[in-house]
Amino acid sequence: MRVTQGMLATNSLRHLSQSYSNMGKYQDQLATGKKINRPSDDPVVAIKGMYYRTNLTEVEQYKRNLSEGYQWMESSESGIEHATQVIQRVRELVVQGSNGSNSPEDLKAIGVEIGQLKEDLANVANTQVAGRYIFNGTKTDSAPVTIDDSGITVDMNTDAFKVEVSNGVKLKVNINPTNVFGSELFNTLQSIEDALNSGSIESGDEFLSKIDEHFDVMSAERSEIGARYNRLEMIDTRIQDQEIIASRILSENEDADIEKVITDLTIQESIHRASLAVSSKIIQPSLIDFLR
Amino acid sequence: MTSTFYGLEIAKRGMFTQQSALSTTAHNIANANTPGYSRQRVNFVQTTPYPTVSKNSPVIPGQMGTGVEAGTVQRVREDFLDVQYRSENNKLGYWDSRANALEKMEEIMNEPSDSGLSITLDRFWQSLQDLAVNPTNAGARSVVRERGIAVAETFNYLSTSLKSIQGDLKNELDVTVKEINSLASQINNINKQISEIEPHGYLPNDLYDERDRLIDQLSSLANVKVTSNPSGGNALAIAEGSLTVEIVDDNGNSLGTLVDAKNKKVNELTVGYKKDSGLVETVSIGQKTLGVLEFNSTGKISSLIDSYGYTYESGTSIFEKGLFPDMLGNIDTMAFEFATKFNEAHKEGWSIEDYNSKTHTPVDFFAFGEDGLTDSKGAAELIKISQDIINSTDHIAAALPNADGEVAIGDSQNASKLADVKNKTFSIDGNTTSFQNYYESIIGGMAVDAQEAERLTANSGVLKDAVDVRRQSVSAVSLDEEMTNMIQFQHAYNASARMITMQDEILDRIINGMGLSGR
């Protein structure tokens, strides 16, 4: 094949520009830290990148929802615990009141305490978390229990308040408030209070068994929320794992391997130098330089 | 016996001929860097020997050579390589232009990134999740509205940006058509000049080069086939004649004649746009009009038509195709379907407004301008947040009635449902998919297209370069070779001159040194 100076020059230029374009690619990768800069660099990486990003956003969101779930459940649980303590105290007072050695004044004093406990319970039922009544189902804007001169009115919503904690999994984060702060409880307390105030507590055993009933229902609700809390914790662990996995996969998918890129760049640099040296040697001499 | 001055004549011819070869060498060296220049060669021919064969020819021992003359000055070129070069250049023209268009599209779509449509939808979804856990919070509602606006604005941005690039492509298409017609008329002019020179027995090498250069340029814009039309008269056998340039389809069948060598005229290429959509409908060459589908020819012009968009009728339907119309269509479909599905879910829910007034008045979340839309066309450009939502975030419907038909303000079931719209499976554009996946498939399709275009640009570039190297191997000027030739011709010239000195001495002997005896 006949080779001319012009061909050598064109070849040199083509090799140099190819070498520059390779270096440009590595420069982009180093500057951005990404393997690809546009989808066509690698369509699969690009699509996966979109998918993993969405995945990561979702995981982050579920984490946020989880912390909301924790807040609801922990507050609910502490509400139940408080209610349990109140009921235990009421039970003690009823036992104390029904042992027959109390004067009507003593009973009235006990009645006053029961009244106080009742109001305390009403206040717990009206617990607000971040401005929302957590013991009123989905009617979070209004208090479930109202105390006024006519006594205690209970108007409770028992709908489940659900939070999405992972894809398609909606977990109930509130409790059934009627099981803890239901009107029956307040009625029982009211009748105990009334009986004590009237100076005699004849149906003490009946009251005790009623209190025990309430206590059982409360405990059942408490263990149920405990069980759900465990589930929440399990999901939390899983979500945290998922976050780590999603971040790692996202990084594996699209982050440039810096060590490799720098090595490649160094190799490319030496190729480029060689290419420049070769070009300068080849293009210079021609027959003209050697004639005469 | 030959004449006395016979030797002088041979030497003189030798000097003239070597000198013309030296001039051609000088021309070659001077044009060593001229693009498209083919080196020229003087074809040396021996002059007719003496005596010529005839009845009255003198009887001498054998025919004597009478020297050399410059027969023709021919350019050294291989036609077949031109055909190959133009075919590769044509493909390069197509793929390079397509890759450019897709590159711009990729830049607009900007995926995967932290600012594309995908992430905007993700953020919108997040705001709905936040609303779902906090349905009474005015802040959460505002965020939903703002993120919704961001979604609508991203659709608007994508649509208007794509349309603006599409407009640029139309300009480029018009410029390319002008370029083709200008090249065609230049080729036609050269054809005219050549057909005036060739009948006199000359070879207008530099005009050939110029014409080939123009055809090379033309080949990147349109798929051309070149045929020769001899000039007649005393044209030499190696004369190239006038060239007819036809635009051919992918199978090599002629679609029309661009440069008519026989009639020395140009049939202009024109592109016809459809009135309402502005897309390419026809391509005409002279009087011949082709539907855009018939113009299945590679080259930059077709690539621009493909990218910008074309329209055709089939049966009773009108189709609009092309890279940009397809992408705009996809974005429109997505905006339309997303808004429709989102609105459907939104209308089922109860807003704070509904809760307060105790009546369910469904409102849209997204809207398409004042008049609304019946199909997806233009949806991405028009989509915005509905006036109701702009007026008050209390119109955002987060709640659903419970089993007893009662609605609570803290209920967030509908907010969850709204969040689900992004990932729920629907039938979109005939495919059962989610919006997330649909959008991923749009971007994936674009990416694969762009990758293919880039790969084929590189491939056809390499092939074009390879053919070009072979063409240069034949036609390019080698300075070393010219220097060698120069020395060769110079020596031959000097030797011829020396022959004259020698003849001079012979004549001196005859004239001044002979017949002196007895004086």
Short mmCIF file of N, CA and C in Angstrom, two decimals, chain B residues 133-278:
data_model
loop_
_atom_site.label_atom_id
_atom_site.label_comp_id
_atom_site.label_asym_id
_atom_site.label_seq_id
_atom_site.Cartn_x
_atom_site.Cartn_y
_atom_site.Cartn_z
N VAL B 133 -49.51 10.34 56.78
CA VAL B 133 -49.28 10.17 58.22
C VAL B 133 -49.68 11.42 58.98
N ASN B 134 -49.96 12.49 58.26
CA ASN B 134 -50.24 13.75 58.93
C ASN B 134 -51.34 14.53 58.21
N PRO B 135 -52.52 13.92 58.07
CA PRO B 135 -53.51 14.48 57.15
C PRO B 135 -54.08 15.82 57.56
N THR B 136 -53.96 16.17 58.84
CA THR B 136 -54.56 17.44 59.26
C THR B 136 -53.55 18.58 59.21
N ASN B 137 -52.31 18.24 58.89
CA ASN B 137 -51.26 19.24 58.95
C ASN B 137 -51.27 20.12 57.70
N ALA B 138 -51.44 21.44 57.92
CA ALA B 138 -51.51 22.37 56.78
C ALA B 138 -50.18 22.40 56.04
N GLY B 139 -49.09 22.23 56.78
CA GLY B 139 -47.77 22.23 56.15
C GLY B 139 -47.64 21.09 55.16
N ALA B 140 -48.07 19.88 55.60
CA ALA B 140 -48.00 18.71 54.72
C ALA B 140 -48.82 18.95 53.46
N ARG B 141 -49.98 19.60 53.63
CA ARG B 141 -50.83 19.89 52.48
C ARG B 141 -50.14 20.85 51.49
N SER B 142 -49.52 21.88 52.05
CA SER B 142 -48.82 22.84 51.19
C SER B 142 -47.72 22.15 50.41
N VAL B 143 -47.01 21.24 51.11
CA VAL B 143 -45.92 20.55 50.43
C VAL B 143 -46.49 19.73 49.27
N VAL B 144 -47.63 19.05 49.50
CA VAL B 144 -48.25 18.28 48.43
C VAL B 144 -48.55 19.20 47.25
N ARG B 145 -49.10 20.37 47.53
CA ARG B 145 -49.44 21.29 46.45
C ARG B 145 -48.18 21.73 45.70
N GLU B 146 -47.13 22.12 46.45
CA GLU B 146 -45.91 22.61 45.80
C GLU B 146 -45.25 21.51 44.98
N ARG B 147 -45.22 20.30 45.54
CA ARG B 147 -44.60 19.19 44.80
C ARG B 147 -45.43 18.85 43.57
N GLY B 148 -46.75 19.00 43.72
CA GLY B 148 -47.64 18.79 42.56
C GLY B 148 -47.35 19.80 41.47
N ILE B 149 -47.12 21.05 41.89
CA ILE B 149 -46.77 22.11 40.94
C ILE B 149 -45.44 21.74 40.26
N ALA B 150 -44.50 21.23 41.06
CA ALA B 150 -43.20 20.84 40.50
C ALA B 150 -43.37 19.75 39.44
N VAL B 151 -44.27 18.78 39.71
CA VAL B 151 -44.52 17.72 38.73
C VAL B 151 -45.06 18.33 37.44
N ALA B 152 -46.07 19.20 37.59
CA ALA B 152 -46.68 19.81 36.40
C ALA B 152 -45.65 20.65 35.65
N GLU B 153 -44.84 21.42 36.39
CA GLU B 153 -43.84 22.26 35.73
C GLU B 153 -42.77 21.45 35.04
N THR B 154 -42.41 20.29 35.62
CA THR B 154 -41.42 19.44 34.97
C THR B 154 -41.97 18.92 33.65
N PHE B 155 -43.24 18.51 33.67
CA PHE B 155 -43.87 18.08 32.40
C PHE B 155 -43.85 19.24 31.40
N ASN B 156 -44.23 20.45 31.86
CA ASN B 156 -44.25 21.62 30.97
C ASN B 156 -42.87 21.86 30.39
N TYR B 157 -41.86 21.82 31.28
CA TYR B 157 -40.49 22.09 30.85
C TYR B 157 -40.04 21.08 29.79
N LEU B 158 -40.30 19.79 30.08
CA LEU B 158 -39.88 18.74 29.13
C LEU B 158 -40.53 18.99 27.78
N SER B 159 -41.84 19.27 27.81
CA SER B 159 -42.57 19.44 26.56
C SER B 159 -42.05 20.65 25.78
N THR B 160 -41.92 21.81 26.44
CA THR B 160 -41.50 23.01 25.70
C THR B 160 -40.06 22.89 25.23
N SER B 161 -39.19 22.27 26.05
CA SER B 161 -37.80 22.13 25.63
C SER B 161 -37.69 21.20 24.44
N LEU B 162 -38.44 20.09 24.49
CA LEU B 162 -38.39 19.16 23.35
C LEU B 162 -38.89 19.87 22.09
N LYS B 163 -39.94 20.67 22.26
CA LYS B 163 -40.49 21.36 21.10
C LYS B 163 -39.50 22.38 20.55
N SER B 164 -38.76 23.01 21.45
CA SER B 164 -37.80 24.01 20.97
C SER B 164 -36.67 23.35 20.19
N ILE B 165 -36.19 22.18 20.67
CA ILE B 165 -35.16 21.46 19.92
C ILE B 165 -35.74 20.99 18.58
N GLN B 166 -37.01 20.58 18.63
CA GLN B 166 -37.67 20.13 17.40
C GLN B 166 -37.69 21.27 16.38
N GLY B 167 -37.94 22.50 16.87
CA GLY B 167 -37.91 23.68 15.99
C GLY B 167 -36.53 23.88 15.38
N ASP B 168 -35.49 23.69 16.21
CA ASP B 168 -34.13 23.82 15.70
C ASP B 168 -33.87 22.80 14.60
N LEU B 169 -34.41 21.59 14.82
CA LEU B 169 -34.21 20.54 13.82
C LEU B 169 -34.86 20.92 12.50
N LYS B 170 -36.00 21.60 12.60
CA LYS B 170 -36.67 22.02 11.36
C LYS B 170 -35.80 23.02 10.61
N ASN B 171 -35.20 23.97 11.35
CA ASN B 171 -34.30 24.92 10.70
C ASN B 171 -33.14 24.19 10.03
N GLU B 172 -32.59 23.23 10.77
CA GLU B 172 -31.46 22.47 10.23
C GLU B 172 -31.87 21.74 8.96
N LEU B 173 -33.10 21.21 8.99
CA LEU B 173 -33.61 20.49 7.83
C LEU B 173 -33.69 21.43 6.62
N ASP B 174 -34.23 22.63 6.86
CA ASP B 174 -34.34 23.60 5.77
C ASP B 174 -32.97 24.00 5.23
N VAL B 175 -32.03 24.20 6.16
CA VAL B 175 -30.67 24.56 5.74
C VAL B 175 -30.05 23.43 4.92
N THR B 176 -30.28 22.20 5.37
CA THR B 176 -29.72 21.05 4.66
C THR B 176 -30.30 20.93 3.26
N VAL B 177 -31.60 21.19 3.15
CA VAL B 177 -32.22 21.15 1.82
C VAL B 177 -31.56 22.19 0.91
N LYS B 178 -31.34 23.40 1.46
CA LYS B 178 -30.68 24.46 0.68
C LYS B 178 -29.27 24.01 0.27
N GLU B 179 -28.58 23.37 1.21
CA GLU B 179 -27.22 22.93 0.94
C GLU B 179 -27.20 21.91 -0.20
N ILE B 180 -28.17 20.98 -0.14
CA ILE B 180 -28.24 19.97 -1.20
C ILE B 180 -28.46 20.65 -2.54
N ASN B 181 -29.39 21.60 -2.57
CA ASN B 181 -29.69 22.26 -3.84
C ASN B 181 -28.51 23.10 -4.32
N SER B 182 -27.80 23.72 -3.39
CA SER B 182 -26.62 24.50 -3.78
C SER B 182 -25.54 23.59 -4.35
N LEU B 183 -25.31 22.45 -3.67
CA LEU B 183 -24.33 21.49 -4.18
C LEU B 183 -24.73 21.00 -5.56
N ALA B 184 -26.03 20.72 -5.71
CA ALA B 184 -26.52 20.22 -7.00
C ALA B 184 -26.25 21.25 -8.09
N SER B 185 -26.50 22.53 -7.80
CA SER B 185 -26.32 23.51 -8.87
C SER B 185 -24.84 23.73 -9.15
N GLN B 186 -23.99 23.60 -8.10
CA GLN B 186 -22.54 23.70 -8.37
C GLN B 186 -22.06 22.54 -9.24
N ILE B 187 -22.58 21.34 -8.94
CA ILE B 187 -22.20 20.17 -9.76
C ILE B 187 -22.66 20.39 -11.19
N ASN B 188 -23.85 20.91 -11.32
CA ASN B 188 -24.40 21.17 -12.66
C ASN B 188 -23.52 22.16 -13.43
N ASN B 189 -23.06 23.21 -12.73
CA ASN B 189 -22.18 24.19 -13.38
C ASN B 189 -20.88 23.54 -13.85
N ILE B 190 -20.32 22.70 -12.99
CA ILE B 190 -19.07 22.03 -13.37
C ILE B 190 -19.33 21.09 -14.55
N ASN B 191 -20.49 20.40 -14.50
CA ASN B 191 -20.87 19.55 -15.63
C ASN B 191 -20.82 20.36 -16.94
N LYS B 192 -21.40 21.55 -16.88
CA LYS B 192 -21.44 22.41 -18.08
C LYS B 192 -20.03 22.72 -18.56
N GLN B 193 -19.16 23.14 -17.62
CA GLN B 193 -17.79 23.48 -18.01
C GLN B 193 -17.08 22.29 -18.61
N ILE B 194 -17.26 21.14 -17.93
CA ILE B 194 -16.57 19.93 -18.41
C ILE B 194 -17.04 19.57 -19.81
N SER B 195 -18.34 19.68 -20.04
CA SER B 195 -18.85 19.27 -21.35
C SER B 195 -18.42 20.24 -22.45
N GLU B 196 -17.90 21.41 -22.04
CA GLU B 196 -17.36 22.32 -23.05
C GLU B 196 -15.88 22.06 -23.32
N ILE B 197 -15.21 21.45 -22.36
CA ILE B 197 -13.76 21.24 -22.50
C ILE B 197 -13.46 19.88 -23.12
N GLU B 198 -14.15 18.85 -22.63
CA GLU B 198 -13.83 17.48 -23.05
C GLU B 198 -13.88 17.24 -24.57
N PRO B 199 -14.88 17.78 -25.30
CA PRO B 199 -14.94 17.49 -26.74
C PRO B 199 -13.69 17.93 -27.49
N HIS B 200 -12.89 18.80 -26.88
CA HIS B 200 -11.65 19.22 -27.55
C HIS B 200 -10.50 18.31 -27.25
N GLY B 201 -10.74 17.24 -26.55
CA GLY B 201 -9.68 16.27 -26.30
C GLY B 201 -8.87 16.57 -25.05
N TYR B 202 -9.38 17.45 -24.20
CA TYR B 202 -8.66 17.74 -22.97
C TYR B 202 -9.27 17.00 -21.79
N LEU B 203 -8.46 16.88 -20.73
CA LEU B 203 -8.98 16.29 -19.48
C LEU B 203 -8.98 17.37 -18.40
N PRO B 204 -10.14 17.90 -18.04
CA PRO B 204 -10.16 18.94 -17.01
C PRO B 204 -10.05 18.34 -15.61
N ASN B 205 -8.81 17.89 -15.29
CA ASN B 205 -8.59 17.16 -14.03
C ASN B 205 -9.03 17.93 -12.79
N ASP B 206 -8.71 19.22 -12.78
CA ASP B 206 -9.02 19.99 -11.56
C ASP B 206 -10.52 20.16 -11.39
N LEU B 207 -11.23 20.22 -12.52
CA LEU B 207 -12.70 20.28 -12.42
C LEU B 207 -13.26 18.95 -11.94
N TYR B 208 -12.65 17.86 -12.41
CA TYR B 208 -13.09 16.54 -11.91
C TYR B 208 -12.96 16.47 -10.40
N ASP B 209 -11.78 16.93 -9.94
CA ASP B 209 -11.55 16.91 -8.49
C ASP B 209 -12.60 17.72 -7.75
N GLU B 210 -12.84 18.91 -8.27
CA GLU B 210 -13.80 19.81 -7.63
C GLU B 210 -15.18 19.14 -7.58
N ARG B 211 -15.54 18.52 -8.71
CA ARG B 211 -16.87 17.88 -8.77
C ARG B 211 -16.96 16.71 -7.80
N ASP B 212 -15.87 15.92 -7.74
CA ASP B 212 -15.88 14.78 -6.81
C ASP B 212 -15.98 15.25 -5.36
N ARG B 213 -15.30 16.37 -5.11
CA ARG B 213 -15.37 16.93 -3.77
C ARG B 213 -16.82 17.30 -3.41
N LEU B 214 -17.49 17.93 -4.36
CA LEU B 214 -18.90 18.32 -4.13
C LEU B 214 -19.79 17.10 -3.94
N ILE B 215 -19.52 16.06 -4.73
CA ILE B 215 -20.35 14.85 -4.60
C ILE B 215 -20.09 14.17 -3.26
N ASP B 216 -18.81 14.21 -2.82
CA ASP B 216 -18.50 13.67 -1.49
C ASP B 216 -19.33 14.40 -0.43
N GLN B 217 -19.36 15.71 -0.53
CA GLN B 217 -20.15 16.49 0.43
C GLN B 217 -21.62 16.12 0.36
N LEU B 218 -22.10 16.02 -0.86
CA LEU B 218 -23.51 15.71 -1.07
C LEU B 218 -23.85 14.34 -0.50
N SER B 219 -22.89 13.40 -0.60
CA SER B 219 -23.18 12.03 -0.18
C SER B 219 -23.49 11.94 1.31
N SER B 220 -22.99 12.87 2.11
CA SER B 220 -23.32 12.79 3.54
C SER B 220 -24.75 13.29 3.79
N LEU B 221 -25.26 14.10 2.88
CA LEU B 221 -26.59 14.66 3.07
C LEU B 221 -27.69 13.77 2.50
N ALA B 222 -27.40 13.15 1.35
CA ALA B 222 -28.40 12.30 0.71
C ALA B 222 -27.72 11.11 0.08
N ASN B 223 -28.48 10.05 -0.06
CA ASN B 223 -27.94 8.84 -0.68
C ASN B 223 -27.95 9.01 -2.20
N VAL B 224 -26.78 9.20 -2.80
CA VAL B 224 -26.74 9.52 -4.22
C VAL B 224 -26.09 8.42 -5.05
N LYS B 225 -26.57 8.32 -6.26
CA LYS B 225 -25.95 7.40 -7.23
C LYS B 225 -25.51 8.26 -8.40
N VAL B 226 -24.29 8.02 -8.87
CA VAL B 226 -23.71 8.88 -9.90
C VAL B 226 -23.49 8.06 -11.17
N THR B 227 -23.99 8.57 -12.28
CA THR B 227 -23.72 7.89 -13.55
C THR B 227 -23.16 8.90 -14.54
N SER B 228 -22.32 8.38 -15.45
CA SER B 228 -21.63 9.28 -16.36
C SER B 228 -22.36 9.41 -17.69
N ASN B 229 -22.26 10.60 -18.27
CA ASN B 229 -22.87 10.87 -19.56
C ASN B 229 -21.77 11.46 -20.45
N PRO B 230 -21.27 10.69 -21.45
CA PRO B 230 -20.10 11.12 -22.21
C PRO B 230 -20.36 12.44 -22.95
N SER B 231 -19.27 13.20 -23.13
CA SER B 231 -19.41 14.52 -23.72
C SER B 231 -19.48 14.49 -25.24
N GLY B 232 -18.96 13.43 -25.87
CA GLY B 232 -18.97 13.38 -27.34
C GLY B 232 -17.85 14.21 -27.93
N GLY B 233 -17.95 14.52 -29.21
CA GLY B 233 -16.90 15.26 -29.90
C GLY B 233 -15.61 14.45 -29.92
N ASN B 234 -14.50 15.14 -29.68
CA ASN B 234 -13.22 14.43 -29.66
C ASN B 234 -12.81 14.03 -28.26
N ALA B 235 -13.77 13.79 -27.43
CA ALA B 235 -13.46 13.46 -26.03
C ALA B 235 -12.60 12.21 -25.97
N LEU B 236 -11.65 12.23 -25.05
CA LEU B 236 -10.78 11.08 -24.88
C LEU B 236 -11.55 9.94 -24.22
N ALA B 237 -11.01 8.74 -24.41
CA ALA B 237 -11.69 7.58 -23.81
C ALA B 237 -11.71 7.69 -22.29
N ILE B 238 -10.64 8.29 -21.73
CA ILE B 238 -10.59 8.38 -20.26
C ILE B 238 -11.28 9.64 -19.73
N ALA B 239 -11.89 10.41 -20.62
CA ALA B 239 -12.64 11.58 -20.16
C ALA B 239 -13.83 11.10 -19.33
N GLU B 240 -14.18 11.85 -18.28
CA GLU B 240 -15.21 11.33 -17.36
C GLU B 240 -16.63 11.76 -17.71
N GLY B 241 -16.76 12.76 -18.57
CA GLY B 241 -18.08 13.19 -18.99
C GLY B 241 -18.83 13.97 -17.94
N SER B 242 -20.10 14.27 -18.22
CA SER B 242 -20.95 14.95 -17.23
C SER B 242 -21.57 13.88 -16.35
N LEU B 243 -21.83 14.26 -15.10
CA LEU B 243 -22.37 13.26 -14.18
C LEU B 243 -23.83 13.54 -13.83
N THR B 244 -24.64 12.48 -13.92
CA THR B 244 -26.02 12.56 -13.47
C THR B 244 -26.05 12.11 -12.01
N VAL B 245 -26.66 12.90 -11.17
CA VAL B 245 -26.74 12.53 -9.76
C VAL B 245 -28.20 12.22 -9.42
N GLU B 246 -28.43 10.97 -9.01
CA GLU B 246 -29.78 10.57 -8.62
C GLU B 246 -29.82 10.35 -7.11
N ILE B 247 -30.97 10.63 -6.51
CA ILE B 247 -31.15 10.25 -5.11
C ILE B 247 -31.78 8.87 -5.12
N VAL B 248 -31.18 7.94 -4.39
CA VAL B 248 -31.68 6.57 -4.42
C VAL B 248 -32.17 6.15 -3.04
N ASP B 249 -33.02 5.11 -3.03
CA ASP B 249 -33.49 4.59 -1.75
C ASP B 249 -32.50 3.56 -1.23
N ASP B 250 -32.89 2.91 -0.12
CA ASP B 250 -31.95 1.98 0.50
C ASP B 250 -31.60 0.78 -0.38
N ASN B 251 -32.47 0.49 -1.36
CA ASN B 251 -32.18 -0.64 -2.23
C ASN B 251 -31.49 -0.21 -3.51
N GLY B 252 -31.16 1.06 -3.59
CA GLY B 252 -30.45 1.55 -4.77
C GLY B 252 -31.38 1.96 -5.91
N ASN B 253 -32.69 1.93 -5.67
CA ASN B 253 -33.61 2.36 -6.73
C ASN B 253 -33.73 3.88 -6.72
N SER B 254 -33.80 4.43 -7.94
CA SER B 254 -33.81 5.89 -8.04
C SER B 254 -35.12 6.47 -7.50
N LEU B 255 -34.99 7.54 -6.71
CA LEU B 255 -36.17 8.26 -6.23
C LEU B 255 -36.39 9.52 -7.05
N GLY B 256 -35.36 9.90 -7.78
CA GLY B 256 -35.47 11.11 -8.58
C GLY B 256 -34.09 11.60 -8.98
N THR B 257 -34.04 12.38 -10.05
CA THR B 257 -32.77 12.87 -10.54
C THR B 257 -32.54 14.27 -10.01
N LEU B 258 -31.42 14.44 -9.30
CA LEU B 258 -31.12 15.75 -8.72
C LEU B 258 -30.38 16.61 -9.74
N VAL B 259 -29.31 16.03 -10.30
CA VAL B 259 -28.56 16.74 -11.34
C VAL B 259 -28.70 15.95 -12.63
N ASP B 260 -29.29 16.59 -13.62
CA ASP B 260 -29.54 15.92 -14.89
C ASP B 260 -28.42 16.30 -15.86
N ALA B 261 -27.51 15.34 -16.12
CA ALA B 261 -26.34 15.65 -16.95
C ALA B 261 -26.73 15.87 -18.40
N LYS B 262 -27.71 15.12 -18.87
CA LYS B 262 -28.09 15.20 -20.27
C LYS B 262 -28.64 16.58 -20.61
N ASN B 263 -29.58 17.05 -19.78
CA ASN B 263 -30.20 18.35 -20.06
C ASN B 263 -29.52 19.51 -19.33
N LYS B 264 -28.44 19.19 -18.61
CA LYS B 264 -27.68 20.20 -17.86
C LYS B 264 -28.60 21.05 -16.97
N LYS B 265 -29.45 20.33 -16.23
CA LYS B 265 -30.29 21.11 -15.32
C LYS B 265 -30.42 20.43 -13.95
N VAL B 266 -30.88 21.22 -12.99
CA VAL B 266 -30.99 20.73 -11.62
C VAL B 266 -32.46 20.61 -11.27
N ASN B 267 -32.83 19.47 -10.69
CA ASN B 267 -34.18 19.34 -10.13
C ASN B 267 -34.07 19.58 -8.64
N GLU B 268 -34.64 20.68 -8.18
CA GLU B 268 -34.46 21.03 -6.77
C GLU B 268 -35.19 20.09 -5.83
N LEU B 269 -34.55 19.85 -4.70
CA LEU B 269 -35.18 19.05 -3.66
C LEU B 269 -35.99 19.99 -2.77
N THR B 270 -37.22 19.62 -2.48
CA THR B 270 -38.02 20.42 -1.55
C THR B 270 -38.71 19.50 -0.56
N VAL B 271 -38.94 20.02 0.63
CA VAL B 271 -39.61 19.24 1.67
C VAL B 271 -40.96 19.89 1.92
N GLY B 272 -42.03 19.09 1.86
CA GLY B 272 -43.38 19.63 2.08
C GLY B 272 -43.85 19.34 3.49
N TYR B 273 -44.29 20.39 4.17
CA TYR B 273 -44.78 20.22 5.54
C TYR B 273 -46.30 20.19 5.56
N LYS B 274 -46.85 19.39 6.46
CA LYS B 274 -48.30 19.35 6.59
C LYS B 274 -48.75 20.60 7.34
N LYS B 275 -49.88 21.13 6.88
CA LYS B 275 -50.28 22.45 7.38
C LYS B 275 -50.51 22.49 8.89
N ASP B 276 -51.37 21.60 9.39
CA ASP B 276 -51.74 21.72 10.80
C ASP B 276 -50.62 21.32 11.76
N SER B 277 -50.00 20.16 11.49
CA SER B 277 -49.02 19.67 12.45
C SER B 277 -47.62 20.20 12.17
N GLY B 278 -47.38 20.70 10.95
CA GLY B 278 -46.06 21.22 10.62
C GLY B 278 -45.02 20.14 10.38
#
